[in-house]
XYZ file of C-alpha atoms in Angstrom:
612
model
C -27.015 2.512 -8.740
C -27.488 3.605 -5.031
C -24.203 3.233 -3.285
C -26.014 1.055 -0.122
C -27.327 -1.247 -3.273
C -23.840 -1.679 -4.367
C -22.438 -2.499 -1.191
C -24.960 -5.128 -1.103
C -24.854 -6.710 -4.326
C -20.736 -6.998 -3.688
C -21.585 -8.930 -0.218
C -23.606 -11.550 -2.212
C -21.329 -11.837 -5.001
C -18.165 -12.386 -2.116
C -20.937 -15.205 -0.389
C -21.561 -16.717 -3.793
C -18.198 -16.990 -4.673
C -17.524 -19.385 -1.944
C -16.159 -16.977 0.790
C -19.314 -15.805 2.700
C -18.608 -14.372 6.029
C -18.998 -15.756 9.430
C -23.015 -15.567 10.381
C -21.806 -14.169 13.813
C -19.531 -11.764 15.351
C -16.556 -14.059 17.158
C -14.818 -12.068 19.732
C -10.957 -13.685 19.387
C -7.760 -12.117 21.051
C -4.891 -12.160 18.115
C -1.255 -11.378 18.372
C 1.534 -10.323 16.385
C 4.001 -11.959 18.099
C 8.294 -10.942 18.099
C 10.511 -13.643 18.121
C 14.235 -14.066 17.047
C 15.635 -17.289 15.570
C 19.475 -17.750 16.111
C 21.100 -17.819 12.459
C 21.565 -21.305 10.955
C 20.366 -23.642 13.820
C 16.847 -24.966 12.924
C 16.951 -27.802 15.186
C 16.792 -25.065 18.381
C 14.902 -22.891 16.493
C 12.449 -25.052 15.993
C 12.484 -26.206 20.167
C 12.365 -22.084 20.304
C 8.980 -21.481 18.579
C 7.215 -24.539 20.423
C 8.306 -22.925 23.690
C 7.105 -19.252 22.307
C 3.515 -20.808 21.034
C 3.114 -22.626 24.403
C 3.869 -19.201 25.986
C 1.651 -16.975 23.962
C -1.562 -19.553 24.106
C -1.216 -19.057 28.140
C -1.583 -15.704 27.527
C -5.092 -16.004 26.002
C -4.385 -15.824 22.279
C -6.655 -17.235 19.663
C -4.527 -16.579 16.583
C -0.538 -15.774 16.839
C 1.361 -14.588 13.837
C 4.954 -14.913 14.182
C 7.705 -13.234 11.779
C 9.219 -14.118 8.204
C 12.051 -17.189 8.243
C 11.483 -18.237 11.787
C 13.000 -21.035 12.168
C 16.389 -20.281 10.073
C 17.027 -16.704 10.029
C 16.965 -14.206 6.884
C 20.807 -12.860 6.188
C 21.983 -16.047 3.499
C 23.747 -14.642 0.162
C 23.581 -17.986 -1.999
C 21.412 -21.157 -2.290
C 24.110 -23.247 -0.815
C 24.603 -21.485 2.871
C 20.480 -21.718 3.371
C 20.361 -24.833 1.980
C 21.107 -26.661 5.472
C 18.553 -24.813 7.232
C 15.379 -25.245 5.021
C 12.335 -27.058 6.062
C 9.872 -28.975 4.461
C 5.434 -28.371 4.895
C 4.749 -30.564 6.530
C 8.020 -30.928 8.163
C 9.828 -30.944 11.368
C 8.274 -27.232 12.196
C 4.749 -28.481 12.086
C 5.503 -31.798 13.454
C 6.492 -29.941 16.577
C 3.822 -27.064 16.317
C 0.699 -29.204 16.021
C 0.681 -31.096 18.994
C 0.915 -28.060 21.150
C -1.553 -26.773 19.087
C -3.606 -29.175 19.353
C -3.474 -28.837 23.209
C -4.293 -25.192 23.879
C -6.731 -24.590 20.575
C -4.116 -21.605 18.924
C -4.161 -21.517 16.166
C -0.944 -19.372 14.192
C 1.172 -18.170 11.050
C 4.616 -18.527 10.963
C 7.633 -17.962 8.317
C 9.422 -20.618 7.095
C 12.353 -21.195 4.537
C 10.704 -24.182 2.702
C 12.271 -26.668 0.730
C 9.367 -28.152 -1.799
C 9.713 -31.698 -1.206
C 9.413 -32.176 -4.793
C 11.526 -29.969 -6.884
C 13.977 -29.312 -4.117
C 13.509 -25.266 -4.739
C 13.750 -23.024 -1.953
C 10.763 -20.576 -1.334
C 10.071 -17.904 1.227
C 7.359 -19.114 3.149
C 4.306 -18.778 5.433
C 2.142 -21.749 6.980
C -1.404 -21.408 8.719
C -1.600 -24.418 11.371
C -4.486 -24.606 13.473
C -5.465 -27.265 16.504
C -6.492 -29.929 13.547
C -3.619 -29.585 11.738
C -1.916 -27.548 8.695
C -4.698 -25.720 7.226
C -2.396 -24.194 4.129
C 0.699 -22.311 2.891
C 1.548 -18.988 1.147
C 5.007 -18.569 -0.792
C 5.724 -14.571 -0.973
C 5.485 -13.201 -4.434
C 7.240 -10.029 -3.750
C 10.805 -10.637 -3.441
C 13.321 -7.996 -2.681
C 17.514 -8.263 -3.903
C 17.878 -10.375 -0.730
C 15.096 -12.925 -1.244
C 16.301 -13.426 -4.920
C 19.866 -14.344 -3.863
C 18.033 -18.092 -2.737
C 14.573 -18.241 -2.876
C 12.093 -18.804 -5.823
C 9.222 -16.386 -7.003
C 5.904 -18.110 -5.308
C 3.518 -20.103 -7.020
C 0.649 -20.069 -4.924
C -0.506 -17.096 -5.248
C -2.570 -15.015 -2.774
C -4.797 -17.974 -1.175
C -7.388 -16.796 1.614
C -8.553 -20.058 4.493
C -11.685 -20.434 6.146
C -11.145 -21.028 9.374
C -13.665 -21.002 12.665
C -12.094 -17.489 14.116
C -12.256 -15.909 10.362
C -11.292 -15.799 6.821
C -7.270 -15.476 7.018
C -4.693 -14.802 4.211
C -0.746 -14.837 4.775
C 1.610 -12.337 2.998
C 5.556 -11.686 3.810
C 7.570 -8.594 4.126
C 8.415 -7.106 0.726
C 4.745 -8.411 -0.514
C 3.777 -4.812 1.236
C 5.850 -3.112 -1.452
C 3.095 -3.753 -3.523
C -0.077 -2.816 -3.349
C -1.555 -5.760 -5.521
C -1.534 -8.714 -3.030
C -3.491 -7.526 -0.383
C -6.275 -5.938 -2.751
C -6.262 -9.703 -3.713
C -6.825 -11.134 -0.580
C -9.558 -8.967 0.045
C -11.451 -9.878 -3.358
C -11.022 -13.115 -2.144
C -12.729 -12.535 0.904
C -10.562 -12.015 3.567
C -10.946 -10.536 6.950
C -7.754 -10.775 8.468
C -4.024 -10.163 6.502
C -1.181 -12.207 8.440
C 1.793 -9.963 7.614
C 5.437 -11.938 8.527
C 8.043 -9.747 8.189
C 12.132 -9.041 9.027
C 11.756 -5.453 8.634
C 15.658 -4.465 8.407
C 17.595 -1.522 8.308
C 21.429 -1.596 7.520
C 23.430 -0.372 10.236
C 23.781 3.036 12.019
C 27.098 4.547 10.559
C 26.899 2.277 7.077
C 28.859 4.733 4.180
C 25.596 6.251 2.312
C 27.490 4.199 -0.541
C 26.453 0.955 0.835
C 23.099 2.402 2.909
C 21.118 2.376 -0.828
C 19.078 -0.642 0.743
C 17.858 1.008 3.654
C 14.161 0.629 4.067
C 11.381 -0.714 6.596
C 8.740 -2.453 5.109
C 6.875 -2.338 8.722
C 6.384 1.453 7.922
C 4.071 0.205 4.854
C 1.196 -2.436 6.566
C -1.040 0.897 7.276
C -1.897 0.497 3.731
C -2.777 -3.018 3.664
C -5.856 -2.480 6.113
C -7.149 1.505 5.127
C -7.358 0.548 1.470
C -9.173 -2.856 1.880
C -10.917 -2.913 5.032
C -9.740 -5.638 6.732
C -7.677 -6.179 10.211
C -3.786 -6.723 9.367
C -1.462 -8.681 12.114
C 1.862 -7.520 11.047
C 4.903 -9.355 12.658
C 8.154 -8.354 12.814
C 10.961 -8.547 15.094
C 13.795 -6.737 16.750
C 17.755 -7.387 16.853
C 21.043 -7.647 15.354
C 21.525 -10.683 13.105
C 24.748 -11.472 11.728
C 25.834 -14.091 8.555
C 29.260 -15.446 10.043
C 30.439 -16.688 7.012
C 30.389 -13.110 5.147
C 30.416 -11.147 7.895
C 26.648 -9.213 7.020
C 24.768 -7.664 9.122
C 21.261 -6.316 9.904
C 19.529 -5.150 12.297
C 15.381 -5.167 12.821
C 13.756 -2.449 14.395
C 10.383 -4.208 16.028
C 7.712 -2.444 15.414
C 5.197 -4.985 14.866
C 0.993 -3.846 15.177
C -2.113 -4.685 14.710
C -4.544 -2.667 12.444
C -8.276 -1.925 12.283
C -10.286 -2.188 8.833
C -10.304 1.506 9.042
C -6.653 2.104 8.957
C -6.495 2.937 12.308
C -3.169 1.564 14.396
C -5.203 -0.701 17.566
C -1.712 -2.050 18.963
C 2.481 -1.481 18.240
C 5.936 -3.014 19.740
C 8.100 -0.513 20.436
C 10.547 0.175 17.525
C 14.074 -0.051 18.488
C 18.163 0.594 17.864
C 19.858 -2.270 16.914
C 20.766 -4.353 20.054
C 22.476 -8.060 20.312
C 19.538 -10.426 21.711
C 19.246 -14.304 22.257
C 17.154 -15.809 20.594
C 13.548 -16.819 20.920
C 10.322 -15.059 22.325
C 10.596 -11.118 22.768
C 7.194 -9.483 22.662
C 3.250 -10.605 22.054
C 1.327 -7.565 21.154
C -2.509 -8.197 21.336
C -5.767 -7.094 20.726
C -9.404 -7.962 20.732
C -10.967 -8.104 17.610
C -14.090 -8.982 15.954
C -13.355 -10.712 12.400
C -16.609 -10.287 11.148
C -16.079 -5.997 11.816
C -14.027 -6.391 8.410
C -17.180 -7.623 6.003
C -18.930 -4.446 5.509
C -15.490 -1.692 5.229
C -14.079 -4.474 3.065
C -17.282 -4.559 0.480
C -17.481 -0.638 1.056
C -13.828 -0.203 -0.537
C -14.180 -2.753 -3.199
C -17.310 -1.015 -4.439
C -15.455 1.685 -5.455
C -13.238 -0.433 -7.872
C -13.618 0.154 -11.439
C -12.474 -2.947 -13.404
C -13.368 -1.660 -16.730
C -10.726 0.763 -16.705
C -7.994 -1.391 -14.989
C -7.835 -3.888 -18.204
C -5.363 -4.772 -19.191
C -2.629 -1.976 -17.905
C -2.509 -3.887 -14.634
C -1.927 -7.072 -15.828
C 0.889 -5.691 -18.265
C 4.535 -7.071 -17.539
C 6.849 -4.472 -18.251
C 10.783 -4.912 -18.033
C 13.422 -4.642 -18.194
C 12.727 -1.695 -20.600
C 9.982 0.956 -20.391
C 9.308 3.383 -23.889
C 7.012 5.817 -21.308
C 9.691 6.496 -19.023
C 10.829 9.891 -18.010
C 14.474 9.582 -19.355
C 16.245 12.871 -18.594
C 16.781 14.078 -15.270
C 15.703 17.943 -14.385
C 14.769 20.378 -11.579
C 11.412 20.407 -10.550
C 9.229 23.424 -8.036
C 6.604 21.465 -6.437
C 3.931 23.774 -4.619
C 0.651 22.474 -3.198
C -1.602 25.801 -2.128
C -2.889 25.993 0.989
C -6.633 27.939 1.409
C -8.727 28.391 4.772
C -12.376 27.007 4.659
C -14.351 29.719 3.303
C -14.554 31.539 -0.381
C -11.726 30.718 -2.740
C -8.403 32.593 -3.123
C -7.711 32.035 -6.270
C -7.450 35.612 -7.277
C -4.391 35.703 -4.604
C -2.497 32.671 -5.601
C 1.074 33.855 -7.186
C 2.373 30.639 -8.312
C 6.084 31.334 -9.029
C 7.924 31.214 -12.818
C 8.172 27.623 -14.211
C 6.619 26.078 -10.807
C 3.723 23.445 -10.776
C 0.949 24.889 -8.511
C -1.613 22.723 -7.413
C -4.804 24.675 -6.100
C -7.322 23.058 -3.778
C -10.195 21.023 -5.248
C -13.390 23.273 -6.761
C -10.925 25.812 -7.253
C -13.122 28.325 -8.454
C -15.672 28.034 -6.002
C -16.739 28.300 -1.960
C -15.271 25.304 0.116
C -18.628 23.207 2.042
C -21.086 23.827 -0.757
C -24.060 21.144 -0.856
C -23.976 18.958 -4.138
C -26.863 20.587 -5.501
C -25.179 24.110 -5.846
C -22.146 22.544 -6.941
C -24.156 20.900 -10.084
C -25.749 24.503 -10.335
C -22.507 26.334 -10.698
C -21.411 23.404 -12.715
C -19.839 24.578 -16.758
C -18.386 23.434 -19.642
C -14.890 23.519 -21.314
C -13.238 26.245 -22.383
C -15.899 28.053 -19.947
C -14.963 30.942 -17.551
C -12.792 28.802 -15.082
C -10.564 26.821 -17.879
C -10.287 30.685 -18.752
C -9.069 31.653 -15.298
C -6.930 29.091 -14.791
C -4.985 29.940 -18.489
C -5.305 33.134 -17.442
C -3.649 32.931 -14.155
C -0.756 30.117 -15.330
C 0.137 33.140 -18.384
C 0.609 35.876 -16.193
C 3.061 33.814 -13.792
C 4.489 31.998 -16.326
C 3.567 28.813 -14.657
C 2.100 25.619 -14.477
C -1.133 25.726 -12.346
C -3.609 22.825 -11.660
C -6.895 23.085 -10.156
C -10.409 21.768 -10.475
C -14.173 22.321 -10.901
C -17.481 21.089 -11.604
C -17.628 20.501 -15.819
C -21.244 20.250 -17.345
C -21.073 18.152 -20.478
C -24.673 17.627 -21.495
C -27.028 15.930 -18.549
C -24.007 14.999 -17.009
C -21.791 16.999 -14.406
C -18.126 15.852 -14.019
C -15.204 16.692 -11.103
C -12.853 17.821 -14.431
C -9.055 18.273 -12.809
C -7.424 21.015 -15.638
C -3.411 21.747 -16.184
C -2.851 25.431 -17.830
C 0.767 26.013 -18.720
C 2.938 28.672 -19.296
C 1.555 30.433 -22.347
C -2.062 29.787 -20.787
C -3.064 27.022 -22.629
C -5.308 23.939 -21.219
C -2.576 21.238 -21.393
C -4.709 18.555 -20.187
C -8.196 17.733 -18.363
C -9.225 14.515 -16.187
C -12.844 13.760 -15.221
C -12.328 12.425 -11.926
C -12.834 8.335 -12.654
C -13.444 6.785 -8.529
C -15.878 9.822 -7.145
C -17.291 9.164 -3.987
C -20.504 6.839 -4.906
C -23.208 9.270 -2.963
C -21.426 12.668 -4.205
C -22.592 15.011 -7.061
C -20.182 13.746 -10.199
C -20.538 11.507 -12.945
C -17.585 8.932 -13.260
C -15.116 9.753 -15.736
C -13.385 6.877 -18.389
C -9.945 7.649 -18.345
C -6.586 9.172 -16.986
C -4.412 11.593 -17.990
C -1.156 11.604 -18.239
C 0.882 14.831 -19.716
C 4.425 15.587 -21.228
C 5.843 18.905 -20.185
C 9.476 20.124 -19.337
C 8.587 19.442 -15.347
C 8.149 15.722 -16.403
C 4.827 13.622 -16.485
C 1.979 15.031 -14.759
C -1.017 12.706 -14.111
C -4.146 14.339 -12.750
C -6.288 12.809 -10.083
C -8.448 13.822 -7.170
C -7.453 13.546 -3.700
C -11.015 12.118 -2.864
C -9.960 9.145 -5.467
C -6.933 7.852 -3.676
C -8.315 5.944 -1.275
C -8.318 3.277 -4.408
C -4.781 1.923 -4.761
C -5.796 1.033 -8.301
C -6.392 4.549 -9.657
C -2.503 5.156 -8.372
C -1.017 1.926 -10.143
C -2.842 3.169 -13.429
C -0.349 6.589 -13.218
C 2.847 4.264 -12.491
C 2.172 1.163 -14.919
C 1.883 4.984 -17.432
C 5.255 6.066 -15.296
C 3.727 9.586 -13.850
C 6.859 11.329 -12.119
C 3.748 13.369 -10.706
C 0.259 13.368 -9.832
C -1.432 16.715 -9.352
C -4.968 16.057 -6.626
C -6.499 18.740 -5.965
C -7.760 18.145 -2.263
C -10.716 19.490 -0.282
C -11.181 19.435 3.173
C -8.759 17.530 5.354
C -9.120 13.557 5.465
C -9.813 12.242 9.119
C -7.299 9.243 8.155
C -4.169 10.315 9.359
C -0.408 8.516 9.112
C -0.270 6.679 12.272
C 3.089 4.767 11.246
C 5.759 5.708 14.296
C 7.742 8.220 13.548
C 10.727 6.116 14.391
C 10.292 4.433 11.428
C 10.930 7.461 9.415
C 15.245 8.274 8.508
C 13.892 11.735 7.031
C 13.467 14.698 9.163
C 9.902 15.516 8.500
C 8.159 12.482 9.478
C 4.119 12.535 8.471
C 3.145 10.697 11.679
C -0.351 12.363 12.885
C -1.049 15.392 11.008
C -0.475 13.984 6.324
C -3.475 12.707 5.259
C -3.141 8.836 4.639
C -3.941 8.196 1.356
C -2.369 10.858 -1.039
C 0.983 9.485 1.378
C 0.229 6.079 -0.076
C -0.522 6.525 -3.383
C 2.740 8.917 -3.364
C 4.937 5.657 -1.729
C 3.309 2.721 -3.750
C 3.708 4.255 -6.757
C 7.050 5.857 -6.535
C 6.040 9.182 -7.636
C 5.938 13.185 -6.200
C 1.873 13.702 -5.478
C 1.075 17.547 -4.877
C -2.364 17.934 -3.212
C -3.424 22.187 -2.940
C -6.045 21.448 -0.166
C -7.962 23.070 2.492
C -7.506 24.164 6.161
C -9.045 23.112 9.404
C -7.757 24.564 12.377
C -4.376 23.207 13.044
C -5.496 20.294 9.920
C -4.681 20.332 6.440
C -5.093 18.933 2.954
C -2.182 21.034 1.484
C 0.974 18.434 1.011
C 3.750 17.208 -1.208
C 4.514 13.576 -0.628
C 7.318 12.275 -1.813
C 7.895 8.279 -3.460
C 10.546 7.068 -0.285
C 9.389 8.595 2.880
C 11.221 6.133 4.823
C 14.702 6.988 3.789
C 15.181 10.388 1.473
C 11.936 12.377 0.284
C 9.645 14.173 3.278
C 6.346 14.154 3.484
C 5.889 17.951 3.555
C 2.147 19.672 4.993
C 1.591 23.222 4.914
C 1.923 25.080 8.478
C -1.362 26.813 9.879
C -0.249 30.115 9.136
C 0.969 29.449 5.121
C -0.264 30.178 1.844
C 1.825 27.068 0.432
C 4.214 24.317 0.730
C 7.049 24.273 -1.624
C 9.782 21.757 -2.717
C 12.547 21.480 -5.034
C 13.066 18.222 -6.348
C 14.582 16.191 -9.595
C 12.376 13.817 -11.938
C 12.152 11.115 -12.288
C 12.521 10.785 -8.460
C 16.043 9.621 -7.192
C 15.322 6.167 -5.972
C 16.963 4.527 -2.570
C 16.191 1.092 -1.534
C 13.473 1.712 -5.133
C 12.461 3.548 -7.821
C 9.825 3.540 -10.311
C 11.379 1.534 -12.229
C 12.468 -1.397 -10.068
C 9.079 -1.244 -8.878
C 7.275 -2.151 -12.194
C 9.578 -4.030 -13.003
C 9.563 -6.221 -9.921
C 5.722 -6.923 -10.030
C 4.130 -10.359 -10.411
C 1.793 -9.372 -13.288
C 0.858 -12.925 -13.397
C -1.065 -13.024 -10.304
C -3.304 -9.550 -11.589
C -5.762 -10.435 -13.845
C -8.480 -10.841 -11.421
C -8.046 -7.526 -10.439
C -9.138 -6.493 -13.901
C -12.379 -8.621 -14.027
C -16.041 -6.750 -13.008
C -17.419 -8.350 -9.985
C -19.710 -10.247 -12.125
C -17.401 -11.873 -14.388
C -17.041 -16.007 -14.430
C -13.317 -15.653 -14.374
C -13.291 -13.501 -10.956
C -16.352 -15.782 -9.516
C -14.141 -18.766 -10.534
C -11.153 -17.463 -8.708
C -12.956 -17.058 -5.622
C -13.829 -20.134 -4.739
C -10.471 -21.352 -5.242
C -10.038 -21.679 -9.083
C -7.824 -19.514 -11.574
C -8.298 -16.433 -13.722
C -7.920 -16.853 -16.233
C -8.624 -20.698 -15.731
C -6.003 -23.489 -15.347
């Protein structure tokens, strides 16, 4: 199927589903909008935000989204100290919202510590309130150690609302941990991601003992709009906040941004030390956007979803135990080859004793060849490059990965191979998400291989623009994924390096994606890649970027990048572990269903899947 066909036939199947895009482009101005509650007083609070909404609609602003817990602050250790400061929806914090609202025509997102009327449960949060009234809720699936102490998992899922400026969907803070709910807003349609966050960090000078929950979830909304096309608000905001019955603290480091559905960073707060503020309205960060800009990069990255192979290993709960897991620690060489444009240099490569080498995509071959002289050159197994390859991995005692163009029949597959030490083929993967116009068949499986180094999953860099290829290698616990780049990618990291505790931040020259798949899926990804001037494909990218492993590209002038690590990866704020273990599975299914299927169809207009 042509790829333009596909990208067509998705766009009907989104409209029939009941979430067709807006017939015309709507200019709107949108904000992502910093404001600081003072702990435990929700009566002020609440006077607080009505003054901050009145403030940002004079300032032009068509849709505001304001941070996580709003209206009671975040830092409560037990049910009973939050308890006072919950709200109800509707409630007193849409009872004085909507008639401002109603006024100016803003319409906004906000966090709330909600109190369910009915059960008298606690939930983290978000309402969407426009200038007729509340217009729905989100309660955040993805709940860190901190949310746990005295909120409830949601129940509501990933909703997406029409509304007249676009097709919105709220998710909170740790949500962005995993990749899972905002791939499900955009199968359901959305073309904006309302992202409320209190992106914390401990504080400076904290004993490394007591630092292990030092993250930034504001370093991880990039992701959220490169892998599914849409705009993302993200709000966050800046401060010290302090529990004064336990004497906690945190501090948030700002940072808030709006992205483009092409990954690209249109707007930022500054990100800042940890300073003592009052309360209320610090910051609106706007931009001018188009909602309707999303439709088309949103239906061009779901068209290269394939279901088929997702069911059912992302809708498996697994925990607390895990039979595939890497279980002894060891010493790992990590070494991701670094070739200029031009003929290949494989011949020259001296991957060092016991190492894992990863060589640059069409390893065998000229970089920039059309697709038709790749097909040509295209052979089977056990052929002359699977020879090389053994060949090369004997006489360095190594492991080596690399890639070419495998001929099986009519058919011409982008085959990733793994020769070991004694020169044997210790694994093959026929890349399974090629680019839709390119020159390879689609493969029906990954790979996933035992060896003294630890798992190795195989993969192409090209792939990892879909987060579900990724999840596939952690839900099978890969400590590493060997892709074989090309070229470099033209998506950068454009999170600020102030985000970033390690002293290698990626910001502006790692390609995006492999530093995604790498983060989201807590494992070591080792891409052998191409040169480009002062660009580069060649990178290791470790699972915790934001606190302990650097994202490592090779300099202009190198044959390599090397690191020395342990597997399974020594986790921080996360590991692989927590992270599969932490996941919603519940709320997956649809992201196993083929775009055709009643159940997904069902679920986007509003219904289950499976069906309740």
């Amino acid at each position: 199927m042509r790829w333009k066909t596909l990208v067509a036939i998705l766009l009907a199947l989104v409209c029939a589903g009941g979430v067709a895009a807006q017939t015309a482009a709507r200019s709107v101005k949108v904000a992502a909008v910093d404001f600081i509650p003072a702990w435990g007083s929700l009566d002020a609070n609440i006077r607080r935000l009505a003054d901050a909404a009145e403030e940002v609609a004079r300032q032009g602003v068509g849709f505001a989204v304001f941070p996580e817990t709003a209206v009671s602050g975040y830092l409560f250790s037990d049910p009973s100290q939050i308890a006072p400061y919950l709200d109800t929806i509707p409630g007193d914090t849409t009872q004085a919202l909507l008639p401002v609202l109603a006024r100016t025509g803003l319409y906004m997102s906000v966090g709330i510590a909600e109190r369910d009327a009915e059960t008298g449960l606690a939930y983290n949060a978000a309402v969407l309130l426009g200038p007729q009234g509340i217009i729905g809720k989100y309660r955040k699936n993805g709940l860190n150690p901190q949310d746990q102490k005295v909120f409830a998992p949601g129940d509501t899922g990933v909703p997406v609302f029409d509304t007249p400026i676009g097709r919105i969907a709220l998710l909170i803070c740790y949500d962005d941990t995993y990749w899972q709910y905002a791939r499900l807003a955009a199968l359901r349609g959305a073309q904006i991601i309302a992202w409320h966050s209190v992106s914390d960090r401990v504080m400076p000078g904290t004993p490394a003992a007591q630092s292990k929950g030092d993250h930034s979830t504001v370093s991880n909304v990039q992701y959220m709009s490169a892998q599914n096309g849409v705009f993302v608000i993200a709000a966050t905001r800046n401060g010290v906040e302090t529990n004064p019955l336990t004497g906690g603290r945190l501090y948030y480091n700002g940072g808030s941004s709006i992205w483009s559905p092409q990954g690209h960073k249109l707007v930022q707060a500054p990100v800042v030390p940890p300073e003592e503020l009052p309360p209320g309205l610090h910051g609106v960060y706007s931009a001018e956007i188009a909602t309707t800009d999303a439709d088309t990069p949103r239906a061009e990255r779901l068209a290269l979803r394939r279901p088929q192979l997702y069911a059912p290993w992302l809708a498996l709960h697994r925990s607390p135990v895990d039979a595939n897991a890497t279980k002894t620690r060891r010493k790992a060489t990590l070494i991701a080859a670094q070739w200029p444009e031009g003929p290949s240099l494989m011949d020259r490569t001296k991957p060092p004793k016991g190492a894992l080498t990863v060589l640059p995509e069409l390893s065998a071959l000229p970089s920039g060849l059309p697709a038709e002289e790749i097909k040509s050159r295209a052979e089977e197994r056990d052929g002359p490059f699977e020879r090389a390859l053994g060949a090369l991995a004997r006489a360095r005692k190594a492991y080596v990965a690399g890639s070419y163009p495998e001929r099986a029949g009519e058919r011409v597959f982008h085959t990733v191979a793994l020769a070991g030490p004694d020169g044997a083929i210790l694994g093959r993967y026929r890349a399974t998400h090629p680019a839709p116009s390119g020159w390879a068949t689609p493969g029906d499986e990954i790979a996933v291989i035992e060896t003294p180094l630890g798992r190795i999953g195989l993969a192409t860099a090209e792939e990892l623009a879909t987060p579900e290829l990724g999840a596939l290698y952690a839900v099978q616990r890969a400590d590493i994924l060997a892709a074989p780049a090309g070229a470099p990618s033209p998506l950068k990291v454009e999170i600020d390096s102030a985000l970033f505790s390690v002293a290698d931040p990626p910001t502006g020259r790692a390609d995006f994606f492999p530093y995604a798949t790498a983060k989201q899926n807590q494992l070591w990804l080792v891409s052998g890649g191409r040169r480009a001037g002062d660009a580069t494909a060649a990178g290791i990218y470790g699972p915790e970027p934001v606190v302990s492993t650097p994202t490592l590209t090779a300099a202009p002038g190198a044959a390599d990048v090397r690191h020395q690590t342990e597997i399974p990866a020594v986790g921080t704020w996360i590991d692989q572990s927590q992270l599969i273990a932490g996941q919603q599975a519940q709320w997956f299914v649809p992201l196993t269903q083929r775009q055709d299927s009643a159940c997904l169809r069902r679920w986007r207009a509003g219904g289950g899947c499976p069906g309740r």
